[in-house]
Coordinates of C-alpha atoms in Angstrom, one line a residue:
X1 CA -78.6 -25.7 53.5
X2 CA -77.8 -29.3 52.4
X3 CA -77.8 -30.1 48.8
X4 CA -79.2 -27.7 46.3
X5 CA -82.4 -27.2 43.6
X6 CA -82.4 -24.5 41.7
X7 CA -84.9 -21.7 43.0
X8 CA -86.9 -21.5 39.7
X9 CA -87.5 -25.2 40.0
X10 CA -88.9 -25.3 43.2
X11 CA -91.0 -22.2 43.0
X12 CA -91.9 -24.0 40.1
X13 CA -92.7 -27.2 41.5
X14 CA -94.3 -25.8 44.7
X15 CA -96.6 -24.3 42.5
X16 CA -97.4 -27.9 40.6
X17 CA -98.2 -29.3 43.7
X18 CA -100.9 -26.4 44.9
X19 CA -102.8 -26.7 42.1
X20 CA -103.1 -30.3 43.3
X21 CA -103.9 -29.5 46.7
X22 CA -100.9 -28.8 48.4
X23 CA -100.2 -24.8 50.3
X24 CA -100.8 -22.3 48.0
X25 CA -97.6 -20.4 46.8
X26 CA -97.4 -16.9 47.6
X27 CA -97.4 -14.5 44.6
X28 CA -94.2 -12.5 46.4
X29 CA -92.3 -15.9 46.9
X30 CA -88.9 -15.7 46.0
X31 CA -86.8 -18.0 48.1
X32 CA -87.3 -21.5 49.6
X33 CA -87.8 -19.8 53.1
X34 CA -91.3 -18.0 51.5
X35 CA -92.6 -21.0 50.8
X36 CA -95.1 -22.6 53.5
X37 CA -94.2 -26.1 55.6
X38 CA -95.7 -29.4 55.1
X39 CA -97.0 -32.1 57.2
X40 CA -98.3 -35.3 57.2
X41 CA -102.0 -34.4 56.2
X42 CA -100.5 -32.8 53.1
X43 CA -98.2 -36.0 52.6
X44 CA -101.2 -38.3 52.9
X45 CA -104.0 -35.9 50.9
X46 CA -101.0 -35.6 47.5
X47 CA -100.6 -39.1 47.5
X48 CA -103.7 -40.6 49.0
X49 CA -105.0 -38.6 45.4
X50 CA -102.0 -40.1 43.4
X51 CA -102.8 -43.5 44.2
X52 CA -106.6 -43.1 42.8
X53 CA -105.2 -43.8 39.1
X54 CA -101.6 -45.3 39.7
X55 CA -102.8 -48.0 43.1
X56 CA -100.2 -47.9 45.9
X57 CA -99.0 -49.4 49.1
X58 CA -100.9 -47.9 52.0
X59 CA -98.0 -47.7 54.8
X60 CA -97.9 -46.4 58.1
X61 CA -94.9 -44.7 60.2
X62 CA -93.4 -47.2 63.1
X63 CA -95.4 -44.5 65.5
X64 CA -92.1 -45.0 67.4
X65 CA -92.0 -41.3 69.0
X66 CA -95.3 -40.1 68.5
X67 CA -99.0 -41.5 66.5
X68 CA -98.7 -43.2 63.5
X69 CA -99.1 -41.7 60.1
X70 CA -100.6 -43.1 56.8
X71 CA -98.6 -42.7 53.3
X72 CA -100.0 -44.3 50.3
X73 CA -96.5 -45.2 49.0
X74 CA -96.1 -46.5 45.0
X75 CA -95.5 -49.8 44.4
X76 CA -92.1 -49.3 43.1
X77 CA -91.1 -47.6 45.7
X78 CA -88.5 -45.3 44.0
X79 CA -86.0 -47.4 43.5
X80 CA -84.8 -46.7 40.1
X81 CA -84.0 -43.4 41.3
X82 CA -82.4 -45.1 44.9
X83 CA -80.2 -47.5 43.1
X84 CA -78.8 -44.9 40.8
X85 CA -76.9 -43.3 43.9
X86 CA -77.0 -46.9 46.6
X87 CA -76.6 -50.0 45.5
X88 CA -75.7 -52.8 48.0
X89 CA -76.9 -55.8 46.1
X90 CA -75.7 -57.3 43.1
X91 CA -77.6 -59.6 40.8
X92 CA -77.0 -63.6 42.6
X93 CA -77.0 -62.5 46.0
X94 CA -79.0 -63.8 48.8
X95 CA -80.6 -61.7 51.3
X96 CA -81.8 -62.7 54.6
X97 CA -84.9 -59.6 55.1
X98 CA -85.0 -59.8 59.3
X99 CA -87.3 -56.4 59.2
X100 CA -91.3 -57.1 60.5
X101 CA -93.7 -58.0 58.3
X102 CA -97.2 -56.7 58.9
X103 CA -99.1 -54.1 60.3
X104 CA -97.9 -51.7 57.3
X105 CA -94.7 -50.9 58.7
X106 CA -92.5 -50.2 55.3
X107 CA -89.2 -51.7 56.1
X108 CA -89.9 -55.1 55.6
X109 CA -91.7 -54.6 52.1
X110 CA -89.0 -51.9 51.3
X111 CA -86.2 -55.0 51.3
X112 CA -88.3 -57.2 49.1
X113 CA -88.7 -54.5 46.4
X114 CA -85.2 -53.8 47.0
X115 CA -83.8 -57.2 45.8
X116 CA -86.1 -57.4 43.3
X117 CA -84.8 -54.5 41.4
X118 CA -81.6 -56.0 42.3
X119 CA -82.6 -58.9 40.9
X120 CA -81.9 -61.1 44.0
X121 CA -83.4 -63.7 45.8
X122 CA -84.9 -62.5 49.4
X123 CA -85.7 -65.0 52.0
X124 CA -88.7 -63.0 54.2
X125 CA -87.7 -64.0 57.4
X126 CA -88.5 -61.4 60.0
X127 CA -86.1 -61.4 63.0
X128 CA -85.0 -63.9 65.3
X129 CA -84.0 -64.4 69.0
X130 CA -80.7 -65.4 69.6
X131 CA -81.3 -68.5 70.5
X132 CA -83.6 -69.1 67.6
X133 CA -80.6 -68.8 65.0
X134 CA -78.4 -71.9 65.6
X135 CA -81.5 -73.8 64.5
X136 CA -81.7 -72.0 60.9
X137 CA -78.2 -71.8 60.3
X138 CA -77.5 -74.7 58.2
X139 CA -80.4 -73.7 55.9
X140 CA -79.2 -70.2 55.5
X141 CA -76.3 -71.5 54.4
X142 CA -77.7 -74.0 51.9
X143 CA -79.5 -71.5 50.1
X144 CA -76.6 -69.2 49.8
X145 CA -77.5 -66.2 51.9
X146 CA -74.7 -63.4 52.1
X147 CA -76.8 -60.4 52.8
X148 CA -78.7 -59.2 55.7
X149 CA -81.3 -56.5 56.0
X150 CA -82.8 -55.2 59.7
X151 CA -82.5 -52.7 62.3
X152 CA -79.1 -52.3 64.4
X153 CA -81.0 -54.3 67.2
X154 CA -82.4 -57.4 65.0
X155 CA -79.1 -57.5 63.1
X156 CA -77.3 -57.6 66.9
X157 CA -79.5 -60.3 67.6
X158 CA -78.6 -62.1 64.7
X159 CA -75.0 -61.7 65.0
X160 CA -75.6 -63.0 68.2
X161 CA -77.4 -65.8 67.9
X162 CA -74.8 -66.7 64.7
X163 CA -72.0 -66.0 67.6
X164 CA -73.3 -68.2 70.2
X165 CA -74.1 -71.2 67.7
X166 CA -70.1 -71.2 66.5
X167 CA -71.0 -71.2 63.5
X168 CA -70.9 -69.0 60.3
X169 CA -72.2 -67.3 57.3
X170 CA -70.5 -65.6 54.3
X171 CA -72.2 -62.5 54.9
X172 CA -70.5 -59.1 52.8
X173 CA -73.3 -56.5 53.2
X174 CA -75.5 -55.8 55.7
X175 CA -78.2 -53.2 55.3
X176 CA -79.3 -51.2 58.1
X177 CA -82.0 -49.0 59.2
X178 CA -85.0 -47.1 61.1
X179 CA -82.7 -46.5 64.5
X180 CA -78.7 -45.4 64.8
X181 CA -76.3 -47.9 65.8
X182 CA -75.0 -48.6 69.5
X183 CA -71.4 -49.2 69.5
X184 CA -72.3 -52.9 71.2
X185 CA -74.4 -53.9 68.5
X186 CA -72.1 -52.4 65.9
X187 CA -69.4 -54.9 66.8
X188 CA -71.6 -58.1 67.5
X189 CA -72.3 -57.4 63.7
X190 CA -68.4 -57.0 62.9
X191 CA -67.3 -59.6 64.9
X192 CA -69.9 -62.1 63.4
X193 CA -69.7 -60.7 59.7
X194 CA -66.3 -59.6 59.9
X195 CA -66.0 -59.4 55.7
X196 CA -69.5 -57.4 55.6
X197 CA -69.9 -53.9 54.2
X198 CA -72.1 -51.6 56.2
X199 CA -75.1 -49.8 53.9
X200 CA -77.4 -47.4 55.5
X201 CA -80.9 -45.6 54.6
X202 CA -82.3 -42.8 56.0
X203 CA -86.0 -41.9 55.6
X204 CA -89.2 -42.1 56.7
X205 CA -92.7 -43.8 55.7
X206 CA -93.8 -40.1 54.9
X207 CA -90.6 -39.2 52.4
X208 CA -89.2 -42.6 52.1
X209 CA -85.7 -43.0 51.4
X210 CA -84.1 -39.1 51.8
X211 CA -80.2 -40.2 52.8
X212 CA -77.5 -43.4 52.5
X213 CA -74.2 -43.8 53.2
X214 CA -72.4 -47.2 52.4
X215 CA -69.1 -48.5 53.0
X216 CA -66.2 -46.1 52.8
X217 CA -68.4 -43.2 54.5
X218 CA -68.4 -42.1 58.2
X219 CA -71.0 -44.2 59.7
X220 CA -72.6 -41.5 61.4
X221 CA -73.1 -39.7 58.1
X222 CA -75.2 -39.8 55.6
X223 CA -75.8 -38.5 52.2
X224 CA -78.4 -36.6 50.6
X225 CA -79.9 -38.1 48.1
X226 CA -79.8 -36.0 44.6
X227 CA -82.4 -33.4 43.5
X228 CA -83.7 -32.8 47.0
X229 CA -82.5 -29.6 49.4
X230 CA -82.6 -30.1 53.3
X231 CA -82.8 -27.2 56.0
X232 CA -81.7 -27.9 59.3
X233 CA -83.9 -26.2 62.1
X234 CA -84.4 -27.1 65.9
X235 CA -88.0 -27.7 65.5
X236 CA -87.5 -30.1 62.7
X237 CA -85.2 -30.4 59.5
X238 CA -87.6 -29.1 56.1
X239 CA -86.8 -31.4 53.0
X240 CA -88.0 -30.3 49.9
X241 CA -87.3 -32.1 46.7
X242 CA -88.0 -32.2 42.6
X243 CA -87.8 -34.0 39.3
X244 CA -89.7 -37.2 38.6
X245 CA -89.8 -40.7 39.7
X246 CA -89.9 -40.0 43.8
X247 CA -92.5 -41.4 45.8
X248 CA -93.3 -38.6 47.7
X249 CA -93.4 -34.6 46.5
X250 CA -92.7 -32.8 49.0
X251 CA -91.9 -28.7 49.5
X252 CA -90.6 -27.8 52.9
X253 CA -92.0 -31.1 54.8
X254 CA -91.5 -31.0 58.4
X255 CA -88.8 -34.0 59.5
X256 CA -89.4 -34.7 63.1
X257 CA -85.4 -35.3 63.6
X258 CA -82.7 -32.2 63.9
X259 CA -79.6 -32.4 61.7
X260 CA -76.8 -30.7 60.4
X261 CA -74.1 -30.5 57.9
X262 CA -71.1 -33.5 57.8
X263 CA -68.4 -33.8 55.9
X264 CA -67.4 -37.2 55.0
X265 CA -64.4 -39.3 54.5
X266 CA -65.7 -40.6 51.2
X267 CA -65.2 -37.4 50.1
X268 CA -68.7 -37.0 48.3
X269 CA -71.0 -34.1 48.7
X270 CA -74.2 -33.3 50.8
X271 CA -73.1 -35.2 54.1
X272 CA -75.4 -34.8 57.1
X273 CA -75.9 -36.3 60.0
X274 CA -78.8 -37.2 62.7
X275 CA -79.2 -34.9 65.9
X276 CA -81.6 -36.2 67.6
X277 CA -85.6 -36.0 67.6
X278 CA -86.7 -32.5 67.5
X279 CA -89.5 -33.0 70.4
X280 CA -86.8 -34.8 72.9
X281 CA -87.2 -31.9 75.2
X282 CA -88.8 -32.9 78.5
X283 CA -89.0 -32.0 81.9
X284 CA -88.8 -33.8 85.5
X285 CA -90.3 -31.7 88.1
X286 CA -89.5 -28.9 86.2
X287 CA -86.0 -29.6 85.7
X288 CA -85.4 -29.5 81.8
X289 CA -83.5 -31.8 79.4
X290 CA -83.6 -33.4 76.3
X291 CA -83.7 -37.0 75.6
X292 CA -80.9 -37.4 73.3
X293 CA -78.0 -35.6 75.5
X294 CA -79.0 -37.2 78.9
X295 CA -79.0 -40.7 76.8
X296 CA -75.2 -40.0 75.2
X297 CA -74.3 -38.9 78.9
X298 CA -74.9 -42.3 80.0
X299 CA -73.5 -44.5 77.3
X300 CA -70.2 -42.3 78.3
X301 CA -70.2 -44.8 82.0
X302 CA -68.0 -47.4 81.4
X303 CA -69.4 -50.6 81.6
X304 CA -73.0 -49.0 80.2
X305 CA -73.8 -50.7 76.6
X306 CA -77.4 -49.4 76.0
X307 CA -79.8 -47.1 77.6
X308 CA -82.9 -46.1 77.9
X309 CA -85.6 -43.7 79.6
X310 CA -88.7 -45.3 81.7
X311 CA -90.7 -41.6 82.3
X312 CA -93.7 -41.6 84.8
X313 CA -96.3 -39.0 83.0
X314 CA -96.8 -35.9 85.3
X315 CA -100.3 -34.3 85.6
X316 CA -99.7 -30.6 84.4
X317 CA -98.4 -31.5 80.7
X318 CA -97.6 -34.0 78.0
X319 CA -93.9 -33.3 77.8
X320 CA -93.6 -33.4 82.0
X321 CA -92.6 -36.2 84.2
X322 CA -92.9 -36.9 87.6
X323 CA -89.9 -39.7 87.7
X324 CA -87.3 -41.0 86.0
X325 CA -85.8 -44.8 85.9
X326 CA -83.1 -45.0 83.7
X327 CA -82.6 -48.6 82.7
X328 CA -79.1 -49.7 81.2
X329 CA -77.2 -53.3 79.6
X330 CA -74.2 -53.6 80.7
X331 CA -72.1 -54.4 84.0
X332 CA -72.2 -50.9 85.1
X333 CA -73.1 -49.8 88.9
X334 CA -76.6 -48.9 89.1
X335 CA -75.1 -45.8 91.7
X336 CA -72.3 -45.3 89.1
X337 CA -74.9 -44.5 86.4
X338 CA -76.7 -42.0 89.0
X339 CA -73.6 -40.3 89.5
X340 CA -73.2 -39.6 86.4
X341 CA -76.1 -38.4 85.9
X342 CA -76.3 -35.7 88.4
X343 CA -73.0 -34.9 88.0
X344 CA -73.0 -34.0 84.6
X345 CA -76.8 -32.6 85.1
X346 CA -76.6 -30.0 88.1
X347 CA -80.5 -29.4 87.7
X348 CA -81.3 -33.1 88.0
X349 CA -79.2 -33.3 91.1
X350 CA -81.2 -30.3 92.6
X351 CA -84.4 -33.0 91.9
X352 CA -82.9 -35.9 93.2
X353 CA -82.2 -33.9 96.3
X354 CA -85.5 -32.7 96.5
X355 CA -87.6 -35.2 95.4
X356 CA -86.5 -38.9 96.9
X357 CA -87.2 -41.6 94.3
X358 CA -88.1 -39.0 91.6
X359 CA -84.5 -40.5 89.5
X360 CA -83.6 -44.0 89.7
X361 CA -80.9 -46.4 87.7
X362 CA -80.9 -50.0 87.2
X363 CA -79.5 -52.7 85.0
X364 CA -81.7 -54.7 82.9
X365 CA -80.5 -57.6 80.9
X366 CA -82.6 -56.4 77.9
X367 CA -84.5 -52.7 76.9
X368 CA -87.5 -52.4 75.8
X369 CA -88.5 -52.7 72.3
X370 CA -91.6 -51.8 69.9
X371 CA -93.1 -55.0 69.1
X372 CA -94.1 -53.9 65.8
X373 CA -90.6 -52.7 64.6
X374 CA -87.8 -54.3 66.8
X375 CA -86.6 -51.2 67.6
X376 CA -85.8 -49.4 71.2
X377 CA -87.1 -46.8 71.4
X378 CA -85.3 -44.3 73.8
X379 CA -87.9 -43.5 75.9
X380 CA -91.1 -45.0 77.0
X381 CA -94.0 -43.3 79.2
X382 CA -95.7 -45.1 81.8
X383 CA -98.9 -43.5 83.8
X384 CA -98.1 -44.3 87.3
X385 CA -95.4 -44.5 89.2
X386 CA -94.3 -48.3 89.5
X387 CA -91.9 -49.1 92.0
X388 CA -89.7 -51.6 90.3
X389 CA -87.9 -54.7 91.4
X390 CA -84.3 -54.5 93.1
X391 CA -85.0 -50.6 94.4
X392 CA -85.7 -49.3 97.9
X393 CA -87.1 -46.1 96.8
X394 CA -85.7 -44.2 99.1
X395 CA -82.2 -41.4 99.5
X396 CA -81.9 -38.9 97.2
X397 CA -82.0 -41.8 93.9
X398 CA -82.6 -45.0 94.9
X399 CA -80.4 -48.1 95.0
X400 CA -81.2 -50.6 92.4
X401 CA -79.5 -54.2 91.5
X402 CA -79.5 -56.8 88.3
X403 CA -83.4 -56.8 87.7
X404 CA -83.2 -60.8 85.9

């Protein structure tokens, strides 16, 4: 277990929340683990009924890994109880919001809220190609910004862009969120914003803000936030949390990411940190792996900066494929990154061997994102098997150059 709520208070809580709908409490419940799990329909029914009297923002998840699913979030988005524990802005700053507005993804709306209650002004910019920043630089630094708020990848691009251009910005915290960091785009941001403070959320539209960490901490670790109790479990970490002023009750809600316990150099309590996705498990011609591990296997190539999974949908299940191109940034070989692959994978060497063109490598100059959150996602599905540009499609993985 991370954190900890008394057992009387959730029993007792649990019980609040089914005479409003929610699972019914058994009358022999004891412990945490006799209660029932949650899902989203429970998430969305409890506060769907919530916002009838109090109004609410109607948000949906980035659908990233899976559909999309509906929250009716309250306006104030629990920050009162958020910037009790986290508290990156100070009253005066300036903070340049480079999350996507629109198409009720939170994040974006989050960050206004956010400097609100911080009493800060917020320029609502969205995020910017690299060569788009030089342009906006001068402004930006007219109107005093020296905060930035995105995911890893728009906050890469940014440093980029602010890289490329020669130019500056007195940027000292930079708030981060909805995907981990690469170690790439972790130092384009430090080498552009060399004085900045890193600040990270962890959450989702369905439980909104769960864990932060901020600098001083491990950045790979997070901490819970108070009055909430996490169990880690393979099929999906169960948060539950009590007290007033959260956006979201939940009992034993379903995360759809594995983690585990962390300590952290800060030294304060409740440290966890991010696995993985729970449903990363797949197969290629019945050869099984998870996402997540074959992904860290590859960043491990020297020369490999980001990678990412390009799955051709088999016919026999949702989780099977028939091929595999794994697309990479970097100067690596495109053979290189196949070697490592079945080298540190026996099984998908045995599929390589057997099925010709079924695993393939090659060097992109940049992965695929999700339009409506910037982020990459590390895998994508396609329905047919494409045969791409700069491969031969033939040997045992095929032979594949610079795609630009």
């Amino acid at each position: 277990m991370i954190g900890h709520i008394p057992t009387d208070d959730l029993l007792a809580h649990a019980a609040k929340l089914a005479d409003a709908g929610g699972p019914p409490v058994p009358d022999t419940a004891r412990e945490v683990t006799d209660l029932a799990v949650s899902g989203p329909a429970e998430i969305y029914a409890q506060t769907r009924l919530a916002a009838r009297s109090a109004g609410s923002v109607l948000m949906s998840s980035g659908g990233t890994t899976g559909t999309p699913k509906l929250t009716h979030v309250p306006h104030g988005m629990a920050l009162e109880r958020l910037l009790a524990f986290w508290r990156p802005l100070q009253p005066g700053d300036t903070l340049l919001n480079l999350f996507n507005a629109g198409r009720m993804w939170g994040s974006h709306y989050y960050m206004q809220t956010l400097a609100e209650k911080s009493r800060c002004t917020v320029v609502p910019s969205g995020p910017y190609e690299p060569d788009e920043v030089g342009r906006w630089l001068a402004m930006f630094g007219e109107v005093g910004v020296n905060a930035l708020a995105g995911t890893p990848t728009g906050l890469a691009d940014f440093a980029r862009g602010v890289l490329d251009a020669g130019g500056s910005l007195p940027v000292r915290t930079v708030i981060w969120m909805a995907e981990p960091w690469t170690g790439n785009k972790r130092d384009l941001v430090r080498e552009a914003f060399p004085e900045a403070g890193l600040w990270g959320n962890y959450g989702s539209v369905e439980t909104w803000v769960m864990a932060a960490n901020q600098p001083g901490c491990d950045e790979t670790v997070l901490h819970l936030l108070p009055d909430q109790l996490m169990e880690p479990d393979e099929d999906g970490a169960l948060l539950s949390r009590v007290g007033d002023g959260w956006t979201i009750p939940v009992v034993r809600y379903r995360l759809g990411d594995r983690v585990a316990p962390a300590d952290c150099r800060c030294g304060r309590p409740d440290g966890l940190t991010v696995l993985g996705r729970a449903d990363d498990a797949l197969t290629l011609r019945s050869a099984l792996f998870k996402v997540s591990e074959l992904i860290d296997v590859v960043r491990r190539e020297p020369g490999v900066l980001e990678a990412q999974l390009r799955l051709t949908r088999a016919t026999d299940s949702a989780r099977a494929a028939s091929a595999l191109t794994l697309d990479f940034t970097g100067t690596a070989d495109p053979d290189a990154v196949c070697d490592r692959l079945t080298g540190d994978f026996y099984h998908l060497a045995a599929v390589a061997r057997q099925y010709p063109g079924a695993l393939r490598a090659r060097r992109v100059d940049r992965l695929a994102r999700i339009e409506r959150t910037n982020k990459v996602p590390a895998m994508l599905w396609q329905e047919s098997d494409e045969q791409h540009d700069g491969t031969d499609g033939t040997g045992a993985y095929s032979r594949s150059g610079n795609s630009a």
